PDB file of C-alpha atoms in Angstrom:
ATOM      1  CA  ALA A   1      90.252 112.124  93.708  1.00 94.00           C
ATOM      2  CA  VAL A   2      91.661 110.205  90.794  1.00 97.00           C
ATOM      3  CA  VAL A   3      94.300 108.099  92.573  1.00 96.00           C
ATOM      4  CA  LEU A   4      97.160 107.121  90.260  1.00 98.00           C
ATOM      5  CA  ASP A   5      98.467 103.612  89.806  1.00 98.00           C
ATOM      6  CA  GLU A   6     102.147 102.904  90.528  1.00 97.00           C
ATOM      7  CA  ASP A   7     103.225 102.989  86.854  1.00 98.00           C
ATOM      8  CA  SER A   8     101.670 106.435  86.383  1.00 98.00           C
ATOM      9  CA  ARG A   9     103.323 107.704  89.560  1.00 97.00           C
ATOM     10  CA  ASP A  10     106.683 106.440  88.279  1.00 97.00           C
ATOM     11  CA  LYS A  11     106.116 108.197  84.912  1.00 96.00           C
ATOM     12  CA  LEU A  12     105.447 111.496  86.663  1.00 97.00           C
ATOM     13  CA  LEU A  13     108.461 111.270  88.931  1.00 96.00           C
ATOM     14  CA  ALA A  14     110.659 110.453  85.896  1.00 95.00           C
ATOM     15  CA  LEU A  15     109.223 113.463  84.020  1.00 94.00           C
ATOM     16  CA  MET A  16     109.935 115.676  87.014  1.00 95.00           C
ATOM     17  CA  ARG A  17     113.561 114.490  87.189  1.00 93.00           C
ATOM     18  CA  LEU A  18     113.992 115.313  83.483  1.00 92.00           C
ATOM     19  CA  CYS A  19     112.427 118.770  83.652  1.00 91.00           C
ATOM     20  CA  VAL A  20     113.241 120.179  87.085  1.00 93.00           C
ATOM     21  CA  ASP A  21     116.155 120.297  89.508  1.00 93.00           C
ATOM     22  CA  VAL A  22     114.336 119.143  92.634  1.00 95.00           C
ATOM     23  CA  PRO A  23     116.058 119.706  95.987  1.00 94.00           C
ATOM     24  CA  GLU A  24     116.889 116.402  97.702  1.00 95.00           C
ATOM     25  CA  ASP A  25     114.889 117.240 100.834  1.00 97.00           C
ATOM     26  CA  TRP A  26     111.605 117.859  98.969  1.00 97.00           C
ATOM     27  CA  LYS A  27     108.812 115.298  99.499  1.00 97.00           C
ATOM     28  CA  ARG A  28     107.842 113.372  96.352  1.00 96.00           C
ATOM     29  CA  LEU A  29     104.075 112.951  96.016  1.00 96.00           C
ATOM     30  CA  ALA A  30     102.553 112.280  92.542  1.00 96.00           C
ATOM     31  CA  HIS A  31      99.587 110.542  94.175  1.00 95.00           C
ATOM     32  CA  HIS A  32      96.282 111.972  92.891  1.00 96.00           C
ATOM     33  CA  MET A  33      94.305 114.643  91.058  1.00 96.00           C
ATOM     34  CA  THR A  34      91.717 116.300  93.285  1.00 93.00           C
ATOM     35  CA  ILE A  35      88.162 116.130  91.946  1.00 93.00           C
ATOM     36  CA  VAL A  36      86.562 118.002  94.842  1.00 91.00           C
ATOM     37  CA  PHE A  37      88.050 119.045  98.191  1.00 85.00           C
ATOM     38  CA  LYS A  38      86.439 118.409 101.610  1.00 81.00           C
ATOM     39  CA  GLU A  39      83.246 116.988 100.090  1.00 82.00           C
ATOM     40  CA  GLY A  40      82.192 113.639  98.681  1.00 82.00           C
ATOM     41  CA  LEU A  41      81.960 113.052  94.962  1.00 87.00           C
ATOM     42  CA  PRO A  42      79.284 115.203  93.314  1.00 86.00           C
ATOM     43  CA  GLU A  43      76.044 113.288  92.715  1.00 89.00           C
ATOM     44  CA  GLU A  44      76.569 113.249  88.935  1.00 91.00           C
ATOM     45  CA  LEU A  45      79.943 111.465  89.382  1.00 91.00           C
ATOM     46  CA  ARG A  46      78.943 108.942  92.078  1.00 90.00           C
ATOM     47  CA  ASP A  47      78.529 106.130  89.533  1.00 94.00           C
ATOM     48  CA  ASP A  48      82.206 106.576  88.597  1.00 95.00           C
ATOM     49  CA  LEU A  49      83.456 105.579  92.069  1.00 94.00           C
ATOM     50  CA  ASN A  50      86.153 102.871  91.699  1.00 95.00           C
ATOM     51  CA  GLU A  51      86.170 103.259  87.892  1.00 97.00           C
ATOM     52  CA  ASP A  52      89.479 103.429  86.000  1.00 98.00           C
ATOM     53  CA  VAL A  53      90.114 106.680  84.120  1.00 98.00           C
ATOM     54  CA  THR A  54      92.897 108.089  81.951  1.00 98.00           C
ATOM     55  CA  LEU A  55      94.370 111.547  82.467  1.00 98.00           C
ATOM     56  CA  THR A  56      96.600 113.373  79.988  1.00 98.00           C
ATOM     57  CA  VAL A  57      99.538 115.502  81.188  1.00 98.00           C
ATOM     58  CA  LYS A  58      99.388 118.903  79.483  1.00 97.00           C
ATOM     59  CA  SER A  59     101.899 121.043  81.385  1.00 96.00           C
ATOM     60  CA  ILE A  60     104.401 121.151  84.220  1.00 96.00           C
ATOM     61  CA  GLY A  61     104.497 123.970  86.752  1.00 96.00           C
ATOM     62  CA  VAL A  62     107.190 125.053  89.173  1.00 96.00           C
ATOM     63  CA  SER A  63     107.308 127.459  92.102  1.00 97.00           C
ATOM     64  CA  ASP A  64     109.326 127.806  95.302  1.00 96.00           C
ATOM     65  CA  ASP A  65     106.514 125.947  97.105  1.00 97.00           C
ATOM     66  CA  ALA A  66     105.464 123.147  94.731  1.00 97.00           C
ATOM     67  CA  ILE A  67     106.021 121.259  91.482  1.00 97.00           C
ATOM     68  CA  ALA A  68     102.949 119.932  89.674  1.00 97.00           C
ATOM     69  CA  VAL A  69     101.599 118.767  86.330  1.00 98.00           C
ATOM     70  CA  GLY A  70      98.434 120.127  84.761  1.00 97.00           C
ATOM     71  CA  VAL A  71      96.114 117.363  83.551  1.00 98.00           C
ATOM     72  CA  GLU A  72      92.943 116.858  81.532  1.00 96.00           C
ATOM     73  CA  GLY A  73      90.586 113.936  81.225  1.00 97.00           C
ATOM     74  CA  TYR A  74      88.242 113.982  84.209  1.00 97.00           C
ATOM     75  CA  PRO A  75      86.024 116.667  85.809  1.00 94.00           C
ATOM     76  CA  SER A  76      87.395 118.665  88.721  1.00 93.00           C
ATOM     77  CA  THR A  77      86.080 121.591  90.722  1.00 88.00           C
ATOM     78  CA  LYS A  78      89.550 123.117  90.461  1.00 83.00           C
ATOM     79  CA  GLY A  79      89.943 125.685  87.706  1.00 82.00           C
ATOM     80  CA  ASN A  80      93.190 124.049  86.579  1.00 89.00           C
ATOM     81  CA  PRO A  81      93.272 120.376  87.574  1.00 96.00           C
ATOM     82  CA  ASP A  82      96.742 119.259  88.601  1.00 97.00           C
ATOM     83  CA  ILE A  83      98.752 116.589  90.348  1.00 97.00           C
ATOM     84  CA  THR A  84     101.264 117.826  92.906  1.00 97.00           C
ATOM     85  CA  LEU A  85     104.607 116.108  92.312  1.00 97.00           C
ATOM     86  CA  ALA A  86     106.802 117.550  95.056  1.00 97.00           C
ATOM     87  CA  ILE A  87     106.782 120.054  97.916  1.00 98.00           C
ATOM     88  CA  PRO A  88     109.417 121.432 100.312  1.00 98.00           C
ATOM     89  CA  PRO A  89     109.845 119.720 103.710  1.00 97.00           C
ATOM     90  CA  ASP A  90     107.343 122.051 105.428  1.00 95.00           C
ATOM     91  CA  GLY A  91     105.179 122.574 102.322  1.00 96.00           C
ATOM     92  CA  LYS A  92     101.600 121.640 101.588  1.00 95.00           C
ATOM     93  CA  PRO A  93     100.255 120.067  98.370  1.00 94.00           C
ATOM     94  CA  VAL A  94      97.670 122.854  98.048  1.00 93.00           C
ATOM     95  CA  SER A  95     100.563 125.180  97.130  1.00 95.00           C
ATOM     96  CA  SER A  96     100.322 123.814  93.589  1.00 95.00           C
ATOM     97  CA  ASN A  97      97.227 126.032  93.206  1.00 93.00           C
ATOM     98  CA  ASP A  98      99.494 129.096  93.368  1.00 94.00           C
ATOM     99  CA  ILE A  99     101.958 128.087  90.629  1.00 96.00           C
ATOM    100  CA  ASP A 100     102.236 130.776  87.937  1.00 95.00           C
ATOM    101  CA  ASP A 101     105.074 129.323  85.849  1.00 95.00           C
ATOM    102  CA  TRP A 102     103.552 126.586  83.635  1.00 96.00           C
ATOM    103  CA  ARG A 103     105.205 125.078  80.556  1.00 95.00           C
ATOM    104  CA  ASP A 104     103.566 122.828  77.974  1.00 95.00           C
ATOM    105  CA  VAL A 105     104.612 119.179  77.861  1.00 93.00           C
ATOM    106  CA  GLU A 106     105.374 118.273  74.251  1.00 88.00           C
ATOM    107  CA  ASN A 107     105.021 114.477  74.326  1.00 89.00           C
ATOM    108  CA  GLU A 108     101.676 112.977  75.258  1.00 89.00           C
ATOM    109  CA  ILE A 109     101.858 111.332  78.671  1.00 95.00           C
ATOM    110  CA  LEU A 110      98.871 109.241  79.717  1.00 98.00           C
ATOM    111  CA  LEU A 111      98.209 108.401  83.348  1.00 98.00           C
ATOM    112  CA  ASN A 112      95.916 105.738  84.759  1.00 98.00           C
ATOM    113  CA  GLY A 113      94.014 106.125  87.968  1.00 98.00           C
ATOM    114  CA  LYS A 114      90.910 105.133  89.879  1.00 97.00           C
ATOM    115  CA  VAL A 115      88.090 107.462  90.949  1.00 96.00           C
ATOM    116  CA  SER A 116      88.240 107.301  94.749  1.00 93.00           C
ATOM    117  CA  GLU A 117      87.098 109.061  97.874  1.00 88.00           C
ATOM    118  CA  ILE A 118      89.987 109.904 100.187  1.00 82.00           C
ATOM    119  CA  ARG A 119      89.242 110.837 103.779  1.00 72.00           C
ATOM    120  CA  CYS A 120      91.874 113.122 105.235  1.00 63.00           C
ATOM    121  CA  SER A 121      92.307 114.545 108.691  1.00 51.00           C
ATOM    122  CA  TYR A 122      94.452 117.604 109.211  1.00 47.00           C
ATOM    123  CA  SER A 123      95.697 118.784 112.573  1.00 36.00           C
TER     124      SER A 123
END
């Protein structure tokens, strides 16, 4: 994943507050952009581990199950790379993959993050 720094996370949460009425009980995330899921970094990207990268916010998407921003700037196995900003109390971040309602973001928003490997365990 590209894990965002705190300033970038704050930028995204501020953008979300400006663009979307988010229910109070939704979890705020804005943590990372997935590069590849359930596998380590692809061999061709291994040298990038721990490197700083810049992502550009291109769009914001909203559904009943997730709010996310579409980003560009680093390879991802996802067809439309995104960063999940918020989900309902019982939601899952993967729900951002099912968002159909995307709107372009007019002002350029740059995000800083670090190429990282995140180990997750799900029950």
